[in-house]
Short mmCIF file of C-alpha atoms in Angstrom, two decimals:
data_model
loop_
_atom_site.label_atom_id
_atom_site.label_comp_id
_atom_site.label_asym_id
_atom_site.label_seq_id
_atom_site.Cartn_x
_atom_site.Cartn_y
_atom_site.Cartn_z
CA MET K 80 72.11 102.24 82.76
CA ASN K 81 71.87 103.06 79.07
CA LYS K 82 73.61 106.44 79.18
CA THR K 83 77.13 107.10 80.43
CA THR K 84 78.23 110.69 81.03
CA PHE K 85 81.62 111.84 82.24
CA SER K 86 81.44 115.23 83.89
CA ILE K 87 82.54 116.83 87.14
CA SER K 88 80.99 119.96 88.60
CA ARG K 89 83.05 123.04 89.40
CA GLY K 90 82.62 122.43 93.13
CA SER K 91 83.92 118.88 92.85
CA TRP K 92 86.89 120.05 90.78
CA PHE K 93 87.68 122.59 93.48
CA LEU K 94 87.56 119.88 96.15
CA LEU K 95 89.78 117.57 94.11
CA ALA K 96 92.26 120.38 93.47
CA ALA K 97 92.42 121.33 97.16
CA LEU K 98 93.15 117.75 98.23
CA TRP K 99 95.77 117.33 95.50
CA LEU K 100 97.52 120.58 96.45
CA LEU K 101 97.71 119.35 100.05
CA LEU K 102 99.27 116.15 98.74
CA LEU K 103 101.88 118.16 96.82
CA CYS K 104 102.73 120.22 99.91
CA LEU K 105 103.37 117.04 101.90
CA ALA K 106 105.46 115.67 99.05
CA VAL K 107 107.85 118.63 99.20
CA VAL K 108 108.75 118.60 102.90
CA ARG K 109 109.84 114.98 103.43
CA PRO K 110 113.25 113.53 102.46
CA LEU K 111 113.44 110.39 100.36
CA ALA K 112 112.50 107.33 102.40
CA VAL K 113 114.83 104.40 101.96
CA PRO K 114 115.07 101.91 100.54
CA ASP K 115 112.07 102.28 98.21
CA GLU K 116 112.05 105.98 97.37
CA GLY K 117 115.83 106.20 97.14
CA ARG K 118 115.90 103.20 94.82
CA TYR K 119 113.12 104.21 92.44
CA ALA K 120 113.89 107.92 92.31
CA GLU K 121 117.47 107.08 91.38
CA VAL K 122 116.44 104.61 88.66
CA GLY K 123 114.38 107.37 87.03
CA ARG K 124 117.17 109.94 87.42
CA TRP K 125 119.76 107.56 85.95
CA MET K 126 117.50 106.86 82.98
CA LEU K 127 117.34 110.59 82.23
CA GLN K 128 121.07 111.15 82.75
CA SER K 129 122.22 108.12 80.76
CA GLY K 130 119.75 108.60 77.92
CA ASP K 131 118.99 104.85 78.01
CA TRP K 132 115.18 104.74 78.08
CA LEU K 133 115.01 101.02 77.38
CA VAL K 134 116.84 99.59 80.39
CA PRO K 135 116.04 100.66 83.98
CA ARG K 136 119.32 100.70 85.92
CA LEU K 137 120.24 100.90 89.59
CA ASN K 138 123.82 102.09 90.10
CA GLY K 139 124.31 101.57 86.37
CA ILE K 140 123.29 97.90 86.68
CA PRO K 141 120.13 96.56 84.94
CA PHE K 142 117.18 96.56 87.31
CA PHE K 143 114.41 94.35 85.95
CA HIS K 144 112.27 93.84 89.05
CA LYS K 145 109.40 95.78 87.46
CA PRO K 146 108.44 97.14 84.02
CA PRO K 147 109.54 100.70 83.20
CA LEU K 148 106.46 102.99 83.19
CA LEU K 149 107.31 104.54 86.58
CA HIS K 150 110.88 105.20 85.45
CA TRP K 151 109.80 106.67 82.12
CA LEU K 152 107.43 109.06 83.83
CA GLN K 153 109.95 110.04 86.50
CA ALA K 154 112.67 110.68 83.94
CA SER K 155 110.20 112.83 81.99
CA SER K 156 109.18 114.74 85.10
CA MET K 157 112.79 115.43 86.04
CA ALA K 158 113.59 116.46 82.46
CA VAL K 159 110.93 119.16 82.76
CA PHE K 160 111.22 120.25 86.39
CA GLY K 161 114.76 119.26 87.39
CA GLN K 162 116.25 116.39 89.33
CA TYR K 163 114.47 117.08 92.61
CA THR K 164 112.73 114.83 95.11
CA TRP K 165 109.38 116.51 94.52
CA ALA K 166 109.74 115.97 90.76
CA ALA K 167 110.09 112.24 91.38
CA ARG K 168 107.06 112.30 93.70
CA LEU K 169 105.02 114.18 91.13
CA VAL K 170 104.51 110.92 89.23
CA PRO K 171 102.67 108.96 91.97
CA ALA K 172 100.90 112.20 92.91
CA LEU K 173 99.51 112.61 89.40
CA ASN K 174 98.37 109.00 89.40
CA ALA K 175 96.74 109.44 92.82
CA GLY K 176 94.93 112.48 91.44
CA LEU K 177 93.77 110.41 88.49
CA MET K 178 92.50 107.72 90.88
CA MET K 179 90.45 110.40 92.67
CA VAL K 180 89.05 111.82 89.41
CA ALA K 181 87.98 108.34 88.29
CA LEU K 182 86.29 107.73 91.64
CA CYS K 183 84.49 111.08 91.44
CA VAL K 184 83.25 110.52 87.89
CA CYS K 185 82.04 106.97 88.49
CA ALA K 186 80.53 107.62 91.91
CA GLN K 187 78.59 110.52 90.41
CA GLN K 188 77.46 108.28 87.57
CA PHE K 189 76.21 105.66 90.03
CA SER K 190 74.92 107.71 92.95
CA GLY K 191 74.93 111.43 92.25
CA GLU K 192 77.20 114.34 93.08
CA ALA K 193 76.66 114.41 96.86
CA THR K 194 77.78 110.79 97.25
CA ALA K 195 80.70 111.36 94.89
CA ARG K 196 81.96 114.29 96.94
CA ARG K 197 81.62 112.32 100.15
CA ALA K 198 83.60 109.43 98.65
CA ILE K 199 86.46 111.63 97.39
CA VAL K 200 86.72 113.39 100.76
CA MET K 201 86.93 110.03 102.52
CA LEU K 202 89.65 108.81 100.16
CA GLY K 203 91.38 112.18 99.86
CA THR K 204 91.82 112.69 103.60
CA SER K 205 93.17 109.19 104.16
CA LEU K 206 96.70 107.79 104.21
CA THR K 207 95.93 106.09 100.91
CA PHE K 208 95.97 109.45 99.16
CA LEU K 209 98.06 111.73 101.37
CA ALA K 210 100.91 109.25 102.00
CA GLY K 211 100.57 106.54 99.34
CA GLY K 212 99.86 109.21 96.75
CA GLN K 213 103.31 110.75 97.09
CA TYR K 214 105.40 107.68 97.88
CA VAL K 215 107.85 106.87 95.09
CA ASN K 216 107.27 103.28 94.04
CA HIS K 217 105.09 101.32 91.62
CA ASP K 218 102.10 100.73 93.92
CA MET K 219 100.06 103.87 93.26
CA LEU K 220 100.58 103.59 89.51
CA VAL K 221 99.35 100.03 89.22
CA ALA K 222 96.52 100.63 91.70
CA THR K 223 95.30 103.57 89.63
CA TRP K 224 95.32 101.70 86.32
CA ILE K 225 93.77 98.57 87.80
CA GLY K 226 91.00 100.75 89.21
CA ILE K 227 90.44 102.65 85.97
CA ALA K 228 90.29 99.36 84.04
CA ILE K 229 87.64 97.99 86.41
CA TRP K 230 85.60 101.21 86.28
CA LEU K 231 85.70 101.20 82.46
CA PHE K 232 84.87 97.52 82.05
CA GLY K 233 82.13 97.83 84.67
CA LEU K 234 80.57 100.85 82.95
CA SER K 235 80.85 99.04 79.63
CA PHE K 236 78.86 96.03 80.86
CA LEU K 237 76.34 98.22 82.70
CA HIS K 238 75.65 100.27 79.57
CA GLY K 239 72.81 98.13 78.29
CA ASP K 240 72.03 94.72 76.86
CA GLN K 241 75.48 94.55 75.33
CA ALA K 242 78.83 95.99 76.32
CA HIS K 243 79.79 99.51 75.32
CA LEU K 244 82.63 98.84 72.88
CA GLY K 245 84.41 102.17 73.27
CA LEU K 246 84.57 101.97 77.06
CA ALA K 247 85.75 98.37 76.84
CA ARG K 248 88.61 99.29 74.51
CA TRP K 249 89.71 102.06 76.86
CA GLY K 250 89.67 99.43 79.59
CA PHE K 251 92.25 97.45 77.62
CA VAL K 252 94.37 100.61 77.40
CA ALA K 253 94.24 100.89 81.19
CA CYS K 254 95.23 97.22 81.54
CA ALA K 255 98.21 97.79 79.27
CA LEU K 256 99.37 100.73 81.38
CA GLY K 257 98.85 98.61 84.50
CA VAL K 258 101.09 95.89 83.07
CA LEU K 259 103.75 98.46 82.20
CA SER K 260 103.44 99.77 85.77
CA LYS K 261 103.99 96.55 87.70
CA GLY K 262 103.54 93.48 85.58
CA LEU K 263 100.85 90.89 85.03
CA ILE K 264 98.59 92.00 87.88
CA GLY K 265 97.68 94.99 85.72
CA LEU K 266 95.74 92.56 83.51
CA VAL K 267 95.01 89.65 85.86
CA LEU K 268 93.26 91.60 88.62
CA PRO K 269 90.81 93.59 86.44
CA GLY K 270 90.07 90.37 84.58
CA LEU K 271 89.50 88.44 87.82
CA VAL K 272 87.17 91.08 89.28
CA ILE K 273 85.10 91.53 86.12
CA PHE K 274 84.83 87.79 85.41
CA VAL K 275 83.62 86.96 88.93
CA TRP K 276 81.22 89.91 88.87
CA LEU K 277 79.70 88.95 85.51
CA ILE K 278 79.08 85.41 86.73
CA TRP K 279 77.68 86.62 90.07
CA SER K 280 75.36 89.22 88.50
CA GLY K 281 74.09 86.98 85.70
CA GLN K 282 75.68 88.99 82.89
CA ALA K 283 78.03 86.32 81.56
CA ARG K 284 76.28 86.26 78.17
CA LYS K 285 77.55 89.79 77.49
CA MET K 286 81.09 88.47 77.28
CA TRP K 287 80.30 86.96 73.86
CA ARG K 288 79.74 90.43 72.39
CA PHE K 289 82.84 91.99 73.93
CA PRO K 290 85.56 93.53 71.66
CA TRP K 291 88.12 90.85 72.44
CA ALA K 292 90.04 91.05 69.17
CA SER K 293 90.38 94.83 68.95
CA GLY K 294 90.83 95.18 72.71
CA LEU K 295 93.63 92.65 72.94
CA LEU K 296 95.27 94.18 69.87
CA ILE K 297 95.24 97.59 71.54
CA PHE K 298 96.63 96.03 74.70
CA ALA K 299 99.42 94.31 72.80
CA VAL K 300 100.42 97.42 70.86
CA ILE K 301 100.87 99.36 74.10
CA ALA K 302 102.18 96.74 76.52
CA VAL K 303 104.22 94.26 74.49
CA PRO K 304 106.94 96.26 72.63
CA TRP K 305 109.12 97.05 75.65
CA PHE K 306 109.17 93.43 76.78
CA VAL K 307 110.14 92.24 73.29
CA LEU K 308 112.89 94.85 72.84
CA ALA K 309 114.31 94.25 76.31
CA GLN K 310 114.25 90.46 75.84
CA GLN K 311 116.09 90.83 72.53
CA GLN K 312 118.86 92.74 74.26
CA PHE K 313 118.92 90.71 77.49
CA ALA K 314 118.29 87.00 77.10
CA GLY K 315 116.50 85.55 80.09
CA LEU K 316 114.53 88.71 80.89
CA PHE K 317 111.15 86.96 80.62
CA ASP K 318 112.19 84.20 83.01
CA TYR K 319 113.55 86.72 85.50
CA LEU K 320 110.76 89.33 85.37
CA PHE K 321 107.75 87.04 85.08
CA GLY K 322 109.22 83.96 86.72
CA ALA K 323 111.48 85.01 89.58
CA GLN K 324 110.05 88.45 90.31
CA GLN K 325 106.35 87.73 89.90
CA PHE K 326 105.36 84.05 89.93
CA ASN K 327 108.01 82.96 92.45
CA ARG K 328 107.31 85.93 94.71
CA TYR K 329 103.62 85.07 94.68
CA THR K 330 104.06 81.37 95.39
CA GLY K 331 107.32 81.34 97.39
CA SER K 332 107.86 81.65 101.14
CA ASN K 333 111.48 82.86 101.23
CA PHE K 334 110.92 86.52 100.37
CA ASN K 335 110.82 89.58 102.60
CA ASN K 336 107.88 90.70 104.74
CA PRO K 337 106.10 87.42 105.52
CA GLN K 338 102.78 88.23 107.19
CA ALA K 339 99.70 86.39 108.42
CA TRP K 340 96.64 86.07 106.17
CA TRP K 341 94.79 88.78 108.13
CA PHE K 342 97.51 91.39 107.53
CA TYR K 343 95.48 93.37 105.00
CA GLY K 344 92.63 93.85 107.43
CA LEU K 345 94.93 95.99 109.55
CA ALA K 346 96.43 97.58 106.45
CA VAL K 347 93.01 98.75 105.25
CA LEU K 348 92.24 100.20 108.67
CA LEU K 349 95.50 102.14 108.53
CA LEU K 350 94.96 103.32 104.96
CA LEU K 351 91.32 104.39 105.24
CA GLY K 352 91.22 105.38 108.89
CA PRO K 353 87.88 106.12 110.59
CA TRP K 354 85.99 105.95 107.30
CA LEU K 355 86.40 102.17 107.26
CA PHE K 356 83.80 101.74 110.01
CA PHE K 357 81.05 103.13 107.79
CA ILE K 358 81.46 100.16 105.47
CA LEU K 359 80.11 97.83 108.15
CA PRO K 360 76.40 98.39 107.39
CA GLU K 361 75.08 95.86 104.91
CA VAL K 362 75.07 96.99 101.32
CA GLY K 363 71.40 96.07 101.01
CA SER K 364 70.58 98.65 103.67
CA ALA K 365 72.43 101.32 101.71
CA ARG K 366 70.03 100.75 98.81
CA GLN K 367 67.21 102.02 101.05
CA VAL K 368 68.91 105.42 101.15
CA ASN K 369 69.44 105.60 97.39
CA PRO K 370 67.12 103.10 95.68
CA ALA K 371 68.12 104.49 92.27
CA VAL K 372 71.54 102.83 92.50
CA ASP K 373 71.80 99.73 90.35
CA PRO K 374 72.23 96.65 92.62
CA ARG K 375 74.87 95.38 90.21
CA VAL K 376 77.06 98.32 91.16
CA PHE K 377 76.99 97.25 94.81
CA SER K 378 78.01 93.73 93.90
CA LEU K 379 80.82 95.07 91.69
CA MET K 380 82.22 97.11 94.59
CA TRP K 381 82.20 94.16 96.98
CA ILE K 382 83.63 91.70 94.48
CA TRP K 383 86.33 94.26 93.61
CA VAL K 384 87.30 94.49 97.27
CA LEU K 385 87.08 90.83 98.18
CA ALA K 386 88.65 89.32 95.06
CA ILE K 387 91.77 91.51 95.24
CA ALA K 388 92.06 91.23 99.03
CA VAL K 389 91.96 87.43 98.81
CA PHE K 390 94.41 87.44 95.89
CA PHE K 391 97.04 89.37 97.86
CA SER K 392 96.38 87.50 101.12
CA ILE K 393 97.49 84.17 99.62
CA PRO K 394 101.26 84.90 99.27
CA SER K 395 103.49 84.82 102.32
CA SER K 396 105.14 88.12 101.40
CA LYS K 397 102.83 91.10 101.97
CA LEU K 398 103.31 94.87 101.83
CA VAL K 399 100.81 97.60 102.67
CA GLY K 400 101.03 99.15 99.21
CA TYR K 401 99.81 95.98 97.50
CA ILE K 402 96.27 96.56 98.75
CA LEU K 403 95.90 100.08 97.29
CA PRO K 404 93.75 98.88 94.34
CA ILE K 405 90.76 98.23 96.64
CA MET K 406 90.68 101.70 98.18
CA PRO K 407 88.39 103.43 95.61
CA PRO K 408 85.52 100.92 96.00
CA LEU K 409 85.99 100.98 99.78
CA ALA K 410 85.63 104.78 99.72
CA LEU K 411 82.40 104.51 97.72
CA LEU K 412 81.07 101.80 100.05
CA ALA K 413 81.94 104.01 103.02
CA ALA K 414 80.07 106.91 101.46
CA TRP K 415 77.00 104.74 101.02
CA GLY K 416 77.38 103.44 104.56
CA TRP K 417 77.55 107.01 105.91
CA GLU K 418 74.30 107.89 104.13
CA ARG K 419 72.57 104.89 105.67
CA ALA K 420 73.97 105.24 109.18
CA MET K 421 73.87 109.03 109.53
CA ALA K 422 70.73 109.94 107.59
CA ARG K 423 68.71 110.64 110.76
CA ILE K 424 71.51 111.67 113.13
CA ARG K 425 70.98 115.19 114.40
CA TYR K 426 74.63 116.18 114.60
CA ALA K 427 75.75 114.32 111.48
CA GLN K 428 77.37 117.38 109.91
CA LEU K 429 79.34 118.14 113.06
CA ILE K 430 80.49 114.51 113.27
CA TRP K 431 81.46 114.66 109.60
CA ARG K 432 83.67 117.71 110.11
CA GLY K 433 85.29 116.15 113.17
CA LEU K 434 86.12 112.95 111.30
CA VAL K 435 87.51 114.91 108.34
CA ALA K 436 89.78 116.81 110.73
CA LEU K 437 90.79 113.58 112.49
CA SER K 438 91.56 111.79 109.24
CA LEU K 439 93.50 114.73 107.82
CA GLY K 440 95.45 115.25 111.02
CA GLY K 441 96.36 111.59 111.33
CA ALA K 442 97.52 111.39 107.72
CA VAL K 443 99.67 114.52 108.05
CA VAL K 444 101.27 113.34 111.31
CA ILE K 445 102.06 109.89 109.94
CA ASN K 446 103.49 111.47 106.80
CA PHE K 447 106.10 113.23 108.94
CA MET K 448 106.68 110.08 111.01
CA ILE K 449 107.76 108.18 107.88
CA GLU K 450 111.07 110.03 108.11
CA ASP K 451 111.72 108.65 111.60
CA PHE K 452 111.23 105.04 110.50
CA THR K 453 114.28 105.14 108.21
CA ARG K 454 116.35 107.98 109.67
CA GLU K 455 119.38 105.78 110.35
CA ARG K 456 119.51 104.80 106.67
CA PHE K 457 119.57 108.40 105.39
CA THR K 458 122.69 109.96 103.88
CA ILE K 459 121.13 113.40 103.72
CA ASP K 460 123.52 114.66 106.43
CA ILE K 461 126.70 113.65 104.56
CA ALA K 462 125.54 114.20 100.96
CA PRO K 463 126.09 118.01 100.96
CA THR K 464 129.68 117.56 102.13
CA LEU K 465 130.39 114.96 99.48
CA THR K 466 128.76 117.11 96.79
CA CYS K 467 130.94 120.06 97.83
CA LEU K 468 134.28 118.22 98.06
CA LYS K 469 134.02 115.56 95.36
CA GLN K 470 135.79 116.49 92.12
CA THR K 471 134.97 115.37 88.59
CA GLY K 472 136.49 111.95 88.04
CA ASP K 473 136.63 111.01 91.73
CA ALA K 474 135.49 107.48 92.59
CA LEU K 475 133.01 106.67 95.35
CA TYR K 476 133.29 103.37 97.22
CA VAL K 477 130.58 101.93 99.46
CA VAL K 478 131.12 99.23 102.08
CA GLY K 479 128.91 97.62 104.70
CA GLY K 480 125.59 98.42 103.06
CA TYR K 481 123.95 100.29 100.21
CA PRO K 482 122.99 103.99 100.62
CA TYR K 483 119.94 104.06 98.35
CA ASP K 484 119.40 107.80 98.52
CA LEU K 485 123.01 108.94 98.09
CA PRO K 486 123.37 108.78 94.27
CA PHE K 487 120.20 110.82 93.86
CA LEU K 488 121.22 113.39 96.49
CA ILE K 489 124.69 113.97 95.01
CA GLN K 490 123.45 113.68 91.40
CA ALA K 491 126.08 110.99 90.75
CA ASP K 492 127.41 110.87 87.19
CA LYS K 493 128.87 107.37 87.44
CA PRO K 494 128.16 104.24 89.46
CA MET K 495 129.38 103.76 93.01
CA ILE K 496 131.84 100.91 93.59
CA VAL K 497 129.95 98.60 95.92
CA VAL K 498 132.32 96.51 98.04
CA GLN K 499 131.25 93.09 99.35
CA ASP K 500 132.57 89.56 99.40
CA TRP K 501 130.47 88.91 96.31
CA PRO K 502 131.40 85.23 95.76
CA LYS K 503 130.21 84.50 99.28
CA VAL K 504 127.20 86.81 98.99
CA ARG K 505 125.96 84.96 95.91
CA LYS K 506 125.68 81.83 98.02
CA THR K 507 124.15 83.36 101.15
CA ALA K 508 122.19 86.51 100.20
CA GLY K 509 118.49 86.56 100.93
CA ASP K 510 115.86 88.84 99.42
CA ASN K 511 117.88 92.03 99.85
CA TRP K 512 119.86 94.78 98.12
CA ARG K 513 122.82 92.50 97.48
CA ARG K 514 120.71 90.11 95.45
CA GLU K 515 119.10 92.84 93.37
CA LEU K 516 122.57 94.12 92.45
CA PHE K 517 124.30 90.86 91.58
CA GLU K 518 121.27 89.48 89.76
CA GLY K 519 121.19 92.66 87.69
CA ALA K 520 124.93 92.34 87.04
CA ASP K 521 124.28 88.91 85.52
CA PHE K 522 122.55 90.72 82.63
CA ASP K 523 125.45 93.13 82.00
CA ALA K 524 129.00 92.09 82.88
CA VAL K 525 130.44 95.53 82.10
CA ALA K 526 128.02 97.28 84.46
CA GLY K 527 128.70 94.52 86.97
CA GLN K 528 132.27 95.78 87.36
CA ALA K 529 130.80 98.24 89.88
CA LEU K 530 130.64 95.26 92.27
CA GLN K 531 134.09 94.71 93.79
CA THR K 532 135.57 92.65 96.63
CA PRO K 533 137.20 94.12 99.79
CA ASP K 534 140.75 93.75 98.48
CA VAL K 535 140.27 96.92 96.39
CA LEU K 536 139.89 99.16 99.44
CA GLY K 537 143.51 99.12 100.60
CA PRO K 538 145.01 100.34 97.31
CA ALA K 539 142.11 102.78 96.81
CA SER K 540 142.79 104.40 100.19
CA GLN K 541 146.30 105.38 99.03
CA GLN K 542 145.20 106.95 95.75
CA HIS K 543 144.08 110.54 95.48
CA GLY K 544 140.48 111.21 94.47
CA ASN K 545 138.68 108.31 96.16
CA TRP K 546 135.83 108.52 98.64
CA LEU K 547 134.32 105.90 100.90
CA VAL K 548 130.90 105.74 102.55
CA ALA K 549 130.22 103.25 105.34
CA PRO K 550 127.55 102.80 108.01
CA ARG K 551 128.43 104.28 111.40
CA LYS K 552 128.33 100.78 112.90
CA HIS K 553 131.27 99.81 110.66
CA GLU K 554 133.67 102.46 111.97
CA THR K 555 135.96 99.89 113.63
CA LEU K 556 136.21 97.49 110.69
CA SER K 557 139.53 96.79 109.03
CA ASP K 558 137.97 97.89 105.72
CA LEU K 559 138.32 101.50 106.88
CA GLN K 560 142.05 101.39 107.63
CA GLY K 561 143.93 104.00 105.62
CA TRP K 562 140.84 106.16 105.07
CA THR K 563 140.41 109.60 106.68
CA LEU K 564 137.10 110.49 108.30
CA VAL K 565 135.58 113.62 106.76
CA LYS K 566 132.01 113.66 108.06
CA ALA K 567 130.19 111.45 110.56
CA GLY K 568 126.47 111.39 109.91
CA GLU K 569 123.68 109.85 111.94
CA GLY K 570 123.63 106.64 109.94
CA TRP K 571 126.56 106.85 107.54
CA SER K 572 130.09 108.25 107.62
CA LEU K 573 132.13 109.78 104.81
CA TYR K 574 135.85 109.11 104.34
CA ARG K 575 138.47 110.24 101.84
CA SER K 576 141.61 108.63 100.53
CA ALA K 577 145.25 109.84 100.41
CA PRO K 578 147.45 111.01 103.30
CA GLU K 579 146.43 113.99 105.39
CA GLY K 580 147.20 117.25 103.62
CA SER K 581 147.37 115.81 100.12
CA THR K 582 143.82 116.88 99.33
CA PRO K 583 143.14 120.59 98.68
CA VAL K 584 141.28 122.31 101.51
CA ILE K 585 137.80 123.36 100.45
CA HIS K 586 135.47 125.07 102.87
CA CYS K 587 131.92 123.88 102.36
CA PRO K 588 128.99 126.03 103.42
CA LYS K 589 126.98 124.70 106.31
CA PRO K 590 123.70 123.09 105.25
#
């Protein structure tokens, strides 16, 4: 493969645009899922509102679980389009679109336009794209940049007797953006896949003529500055971000979502749907359909899938979104498998259309079902009332939980006062919202004043201009004594302070 061309036909562009527009339509109609979407959308909104583009903050408190690329892009999106849910979702949607474009370009390079279109339809009608592509968290960003890095490094080594230097350097750019998206896996996983593949395919000698010096310099210029600046301002950042949040999460067993080693087998079936079954034919058989495909490309796809799947199967803690980086090669393998299995089937086109409809329909239905999974955590039914009644300078207290979506929905201009028995919580909290708040407060004592103990609620209930939000299940707690119920939502209730009649009567329009 001595010539690399990057082009997409008009028909393929039309197909990509149609799938992406469907993704955008789905992104508009669904409320923020909590906790993830409420958390990350609010971090981006707060960054824009505060003007502090160095430090990601949750409720005004430093939030160093992940690097800041998602938050930078979300703040930029909301600066242009407004502080709306769909503006926050535009960031993962753009990255999902980029993932699809990269798959289309590379699949066409390896196998031709027909295979490329089949692969992008398989990926574009799946939950990977239509749900994961508009879900506000870091997973789609890092999956996209890991994939682009592997494509670029792979094309570089397939170029000829020695690596294509330009493609390799762009691969380092992609790794840097992957690191800024979610940490070290943005570099480790492309490196793991390419190293194993080069050894397996007998190309290890090419590594000696790789642009290591210039590539790593490019990587450092892009990826390193934020970490250095943040560490200078917040001592201990490296230990927390790389130690506690990455290494310890990978090796530890006391974090959320422990799952069996086979968890990602089910996750892939969910994410790719019926197209997964066309991967079952052996790759060697697929070469009989398209003998022009370089055998090294087949081995790269399988090593890409297996290396990353094994990597994420080792930790106890597992989430569906972690496995997104393997979806592009799976889509290409499925396209090859279809060509082998269906080449002589009489009704192949009819079956194809039926499976496209099935995959699309399933993805759309599940997209709407996401709302039901977290409905009791929503504050969307009390947020309009609070937005209408709350005056500038009023304080908002929260007890019994943390309403992740509320600050974003009410466009809060100052942190909520989160009430817990924090001395006790520090000794007993697991991997939950309490820990992410008090660990962040350890970096900034002033911001940490937003974390208060229950003794503040009594006096606050007797002062004008205070509001309290509590889960419905806490309605009988002593914490709520002295507060007046204003609005009972499905999951949360809204209260106000001061005796009855001391607050001006404001009639809010019905939502």
